[in-house]
Amino acid sequence: MEKSIFIKRFYQFVLMKTEENSLFNKSYYRLHLVFDFQKIYGKG
């Protein structure tokens, strides 16, 4: 439950930052999202 709240707030923060500087933040965030998902769901 705490984790889902954190995730919601994290995505709100990301969206807010993306609106501030959309091109840089979208590409930067996507890059890290891909790497993070590979770490979490992949084998490392």
CSV table of N, CA and C in Angstrom, one decimal:
chain,number,residue,atom,x,y,z
A,1,MET,N,0.8,-1.2,0.0
A,1,MET,CA,0.0,0.0,0.0
A,1,MET,C,0.9,1.3,0.0
A,2,GLU,N,1.9,1.3,0.9
A,2,GLU,CA,2.8,2.4,0.9
A,2,GLU,C,3.5,2.5,-0.5
A,3,LYS,N,3.8,1.4,-1.1
A,3,LYS,CA,4.6,1.4,-2.3
A,3,LYS,C,3.7,2.0,-3.4
A,4,SER,N,2.4,1.7,-3.5
A,4,SER,CA,1.6,2.2,-4.5
A,4,SER,C,1.4,3.7,-4.4
A,5,ILE,N,1.4,4.2,-3.1
A,5,ILE,CA,1.3,5.6,-2.9
A,5,ILE,C,2.6,6.3,-3.4
A,6,PHE,N,3.7,5.7,-3.1
A,6,PHE,CA,5.0,6.2,-3.5
A,6,PHE,C,5.0,6.3,-5.1
A,7,ILE,N,4.6,5.2,-5.7
A,7,ILE,CA,4.6,5.1,-7.2
A,7,ILE,C,3.7,6.2,-7.8
A,8,LYS,N,2.5,6.4,-7.2
A,8,LYS,CA,1.6,7.5,-7.7
A,8,LYS,C,2.3,8.9,-7.6
A,9,ARG,N,2.9,9.1,-6.4
A,9,ARG,CA,3.6,10.4,-6.2
A,9,ARG,C,4.8,10.6,-7.1
A,10,PHE,N,5.5,9.5,-7.3
A,10,PHE,CA,6.6,9.5,-8.2
A,10,PHE,C,6.2,9.9,-9.7
A,11,TYR,N,5.1,9.2,-10.1
A,11,TYR,CA,4.6,9.5,-11.5
A,11,TYR,C,4.1,10.9,-11.6
A,12,GLN,N,3.5,11.4,-10.5
A,12,GLN,CA,3.0,12.8,-10.5
A,12,GLN,C,4.2,13.8,-10.6
A,13,PHE,N,5.2,13.5,-9.9
A,13,PHE,CA,6.5,14.3,-9.9
A,13,PHE,C,7.1,14.3,-11.3
A,14,VAL,N,7.1,13.1,-11.9
A,14,VAL,CA,7.7,12.9,-13.3
A,14,VAL,C,6.9,13.7,-14.3
A,15,LEU,N,5.6,13.6,-14.2
A,15,LEU,CA,4.7,14.4,-15.1
A,15,LEU,C,4.9,15.9,-15.0
A,16,MET,N,5.0,16.3,-13.7
A,16,MET,CA,5.2,17.7,-13.5
A,16,MET,C,6.5,18.2,-14.1
A,17,LYS,N,7.6,17.4,-13.9
A,17,LYS,CA,8.9,17.8,-14.4
A,17,LYS,C,8.9,17.7,-16.0
A,18,THR,N,8.1,16.7,-16.5
A,18,THR,CA,8.0,16.6,-18.0
A,18,THR,C,7.4,17.8,-18.6
A,19,GLU,N,6.3,18.3,-17.9
A,19,GLU,CA,5.7,19.5,-18.4
A,19,GLU,C,6.6,20.7,-18.3
A,20,GLU,N,7.5,20.8,-17.3
A,20,GLU,CA,8.4,21.9,-17.2
A,20,GLU,C,9.4,21.9,-18.4
A,21,ASN,N,9.9,20.8,-18.8
A,21,ASN,CA,10.9,20.7,-19.8
A,21,ASN,C,10.8,19.4,-20.6
A,22,SER,N,9.7,19.4,-21.4
A,22,SER,CA,9.2,18.1,-21.9
A,22,SER,C,10.2,17.3,-22.7
A,23,LEU,N,10.9,17.9,-23.6
A,23,LEU,CA,11.7,17.1,-24.5
A,23,LEU,C,12.9,16.4,-23.7
A,24,PHE,N,13.6,17.2,-22.9
A,24,PHE,CA,14.7,16.6,-22.1
A,24,PHE,C,14.2,15.6,-21.2
A,25,ASN,N,13.2,15.9,-20.4
A,25,ASN,CA,12.7,15.0,-19.3
A,25,ASN,C,12.1,13.7,-19.9
A,26,LYS,N,11.3,13.8,-21.0
A,26,LYS,CA,10.7,12.6,-21.5
A,26,LYS,C,11.8,11.6,-22.0
A,27,SER,N,12.8,12.1,-22.7
A,27,SER,CA,13.9,11.2,-23.2
A,27,SER,C,14.7,10.7,-22.1
A,28,TYR,N,15.0,11.6,-21.1
A,28,TYR,CA,15.9,11.1,-20.0
A,28,TYR,C,15.1,10.1,-19.1
A,29,TYR,N,13.8,10.4,-18.8
A,29,TYR,CA,13.0,9.5,-18.0
A,29,TYR,C,12.8,8.2,-18.7
A,30,ARG,N,12.5,8.2,-20.0
A,30,ARG,CA,12.3,7.0,-20.7
A,30,ARG,C,13.5,6.1,-20.6
A,31,LEU,N,14.7,6.7,-20.8
A,31,LEU,CA,15.9,6.0,-20.8
A,31,LEU,C,16.1,5.3,-19.4
A,32,HIS,N,15.8,6.0,-18.4
A,32,HIS,CA,16.0,5.4,-17.0
A,32,HIS,C,14.9,4.4,-16.7
A,33,LEU,N,13.7,4.6,-17.2
A,33,LEU,CA,12.6,3.7,-17.0
A,33,LEU,C,12.9,2.4,-17.6
A,34,VAL,N,13.5,2.4,-18.9
A,34,VAL,CA,13.8,1.1,-19.5
A,34,VAL,C,14.9,0.4,-18.7
A,35,PHE,N,15.9,1.1,-18.3
A,35,PHE,CA,17.0,0.4,-17.5
A,35,PHE,C,16.5,-0.1,-16.2
A,36,ASP,N,15.6,0.7,-15.5
A,36,ASP,CA,15.1,0.2,-14.3
A,36,ASP,C,14.2,-1.0,-14.4
A,37,PHE,N,13.4,-1.0,-15.5
A,37,PHE,CA,12.5,-2.2,-15.7
A,37,PHE,C,13.4,-3.4,-16.0
A,38,GLN,N,14.5,-3.2,-16.8
A,38,GLN,CA,15.4,-4.3,-17.1
A,38,GLN,C,16.0,-4.9,-15.8
A,39,LYS,N,16.4,-4.0,-14.9
A,39,LYS,CA,16.9,-4.4,-13.6
A,39,LYS,C,15.9,-5.2,-12.7
A,40,ILE,N,14.7,-4.6,-12.7
A,40,ILE,CA,13.7,-5.2,-11.8
A,40,ILE,C,13.1,-6.5,-12.4
A,41,TYR,N,12.8,-6.5,-13.6
A,41,TYR,CA,12.1,-7.6,-14.2
A,41,TYR,C,13.0,-8.5,-15.0
A,42,GLY,N,14.1,-8.0,-15.4
A,42,GLY,CA,15.1,-8.8,-16.1
A,42,GLY,C,16.0,-9.6,-15.1
A,43,LYS,N,17.1,-10.2,-15.6
A,43,LYS,CA,17.9,-10.9,-14.7
A,43,LYS,C,19.0,-10.1,-14.1
A,44,GLY,N,19.0,-8.8,-14.4
A,44,GLY,CA,20.1,-7.9,-13.9
A,44,GLY,C,20.6,-7.1,-15.0
